[in-house]
Structures are given as C-alpha cells and as structure tokens.
CSV table of C-alpha atoms in Angstrom, one decimal:
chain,number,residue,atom,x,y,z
A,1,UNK,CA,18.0,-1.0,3.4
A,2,UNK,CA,14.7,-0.7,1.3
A,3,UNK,CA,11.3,-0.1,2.5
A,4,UNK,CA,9.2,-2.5,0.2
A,5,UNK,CA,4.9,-2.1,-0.3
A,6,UNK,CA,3.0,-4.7,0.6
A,7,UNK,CA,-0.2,-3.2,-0.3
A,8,UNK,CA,-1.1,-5.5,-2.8
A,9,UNK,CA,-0.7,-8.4,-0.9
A,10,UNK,CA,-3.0,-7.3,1.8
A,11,UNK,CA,-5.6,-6.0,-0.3
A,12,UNK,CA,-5.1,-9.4,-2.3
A,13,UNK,CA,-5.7,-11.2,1.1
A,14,UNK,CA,-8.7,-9.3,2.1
A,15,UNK,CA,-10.0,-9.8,-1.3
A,16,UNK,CA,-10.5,-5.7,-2.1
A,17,UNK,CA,-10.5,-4.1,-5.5
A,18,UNK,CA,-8.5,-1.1,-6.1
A,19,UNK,CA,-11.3,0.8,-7.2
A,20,UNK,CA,-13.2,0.2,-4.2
A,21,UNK,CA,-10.5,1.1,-2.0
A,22,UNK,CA,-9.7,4.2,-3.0
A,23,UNK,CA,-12.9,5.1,-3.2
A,24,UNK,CA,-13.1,4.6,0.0
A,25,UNK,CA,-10.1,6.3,1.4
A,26,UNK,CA,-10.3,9.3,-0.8
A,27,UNK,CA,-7.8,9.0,-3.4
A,28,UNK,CA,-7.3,8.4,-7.0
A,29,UNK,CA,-7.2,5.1,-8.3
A,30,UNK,CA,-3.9,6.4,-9.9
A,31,UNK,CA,-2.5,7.1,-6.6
A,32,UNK,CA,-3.2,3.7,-5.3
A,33,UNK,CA,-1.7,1.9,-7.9
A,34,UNK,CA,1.4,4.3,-7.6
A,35,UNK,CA,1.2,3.0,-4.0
A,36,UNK,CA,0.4,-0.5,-4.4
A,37,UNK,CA,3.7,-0.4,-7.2
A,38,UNK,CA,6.0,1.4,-4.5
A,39,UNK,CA,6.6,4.2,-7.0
A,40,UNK,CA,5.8,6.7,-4.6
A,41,UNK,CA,8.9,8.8,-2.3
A,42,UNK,CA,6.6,9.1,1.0
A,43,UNK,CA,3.0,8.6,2.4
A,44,UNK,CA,0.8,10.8,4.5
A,45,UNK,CA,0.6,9.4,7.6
A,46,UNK,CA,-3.4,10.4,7.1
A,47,UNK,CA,-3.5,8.3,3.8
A,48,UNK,CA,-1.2,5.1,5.8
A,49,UNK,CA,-4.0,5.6,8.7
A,50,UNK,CA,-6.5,5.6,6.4
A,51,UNK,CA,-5.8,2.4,4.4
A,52,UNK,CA,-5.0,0.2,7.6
A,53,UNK,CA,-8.8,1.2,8.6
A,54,UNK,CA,-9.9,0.1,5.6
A,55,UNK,CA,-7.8,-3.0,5.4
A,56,UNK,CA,-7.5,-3.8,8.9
A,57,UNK,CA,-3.8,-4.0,9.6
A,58,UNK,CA,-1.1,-2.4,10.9
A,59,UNK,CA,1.4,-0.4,9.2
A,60,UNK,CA,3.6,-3.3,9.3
A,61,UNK,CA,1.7,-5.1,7.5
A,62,UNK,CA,1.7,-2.8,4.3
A,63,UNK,CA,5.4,-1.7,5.0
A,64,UNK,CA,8.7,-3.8,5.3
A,65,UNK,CA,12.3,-2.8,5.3
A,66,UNK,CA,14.6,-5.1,3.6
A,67,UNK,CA,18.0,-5.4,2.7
A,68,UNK,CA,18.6,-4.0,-1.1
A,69,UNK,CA,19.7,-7.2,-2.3
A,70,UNK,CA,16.3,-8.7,-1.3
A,71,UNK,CA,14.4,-6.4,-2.6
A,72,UNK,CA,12.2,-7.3,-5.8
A,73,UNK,CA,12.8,-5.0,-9.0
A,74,UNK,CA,10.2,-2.4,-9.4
C-alpha cells in the first residue's frame, strides 16, 4: 500500500495557484510543490489542517492509499 497526493488535483479543481496557496497557509512555495509532487516522508497535521481550510476538503480528499501497483511513478 501507497499513500498517493492529491493536492494538485484539488487545487486544480478549485482553480488556486500555488503561489497563492502557500501564501496563504504559511509555507514555501518549495514546500508546496514538494507536497503537491508527494516527495515529502510526512505532514504536519497543522500544515494538512491548514490546506483543507484553504481548499475546502477533507483530508481524504488530498490523501489516498492505493495498492503499489496502482500507484503513478513519481
């Protein structure tokens, strides 16, 4: 099992730049593209909190386990 970011997506579907959105949850732009890629080994549960606020979701919506073999290369 993999858990696989969906933060692109979501922000894709709410239409909200990067830039903006990091701005607004207080980190880098760097970070958020680390996040939105999935290259990242954990989240603060502050910082997950903090971008559902912002995006309106659920954790689950940013978040999905999947089985290895269905996961997309990073």
């Amino acid at each position: 099992m993999e858990v696989v970011v969906r933060l692109d997506v979501v922000m894709a579907q709410r239409k909200v730049r990067g830039r903006d959105l990091a701005k607004e949850i207080g980190i880098t732009e760097q970070n958020l593209s680390l996040l939105k890629s999935g290259r990242v080994k954990g989240i603060r549960f502050d910082t997950l909190a903090k971008l559902c606020a912002a995006l309106d979701c659920q954790p689950g919506d940013l978040l999905e386990v999947v089985d290895a073999t269905e996961a997309q290369p990073t």
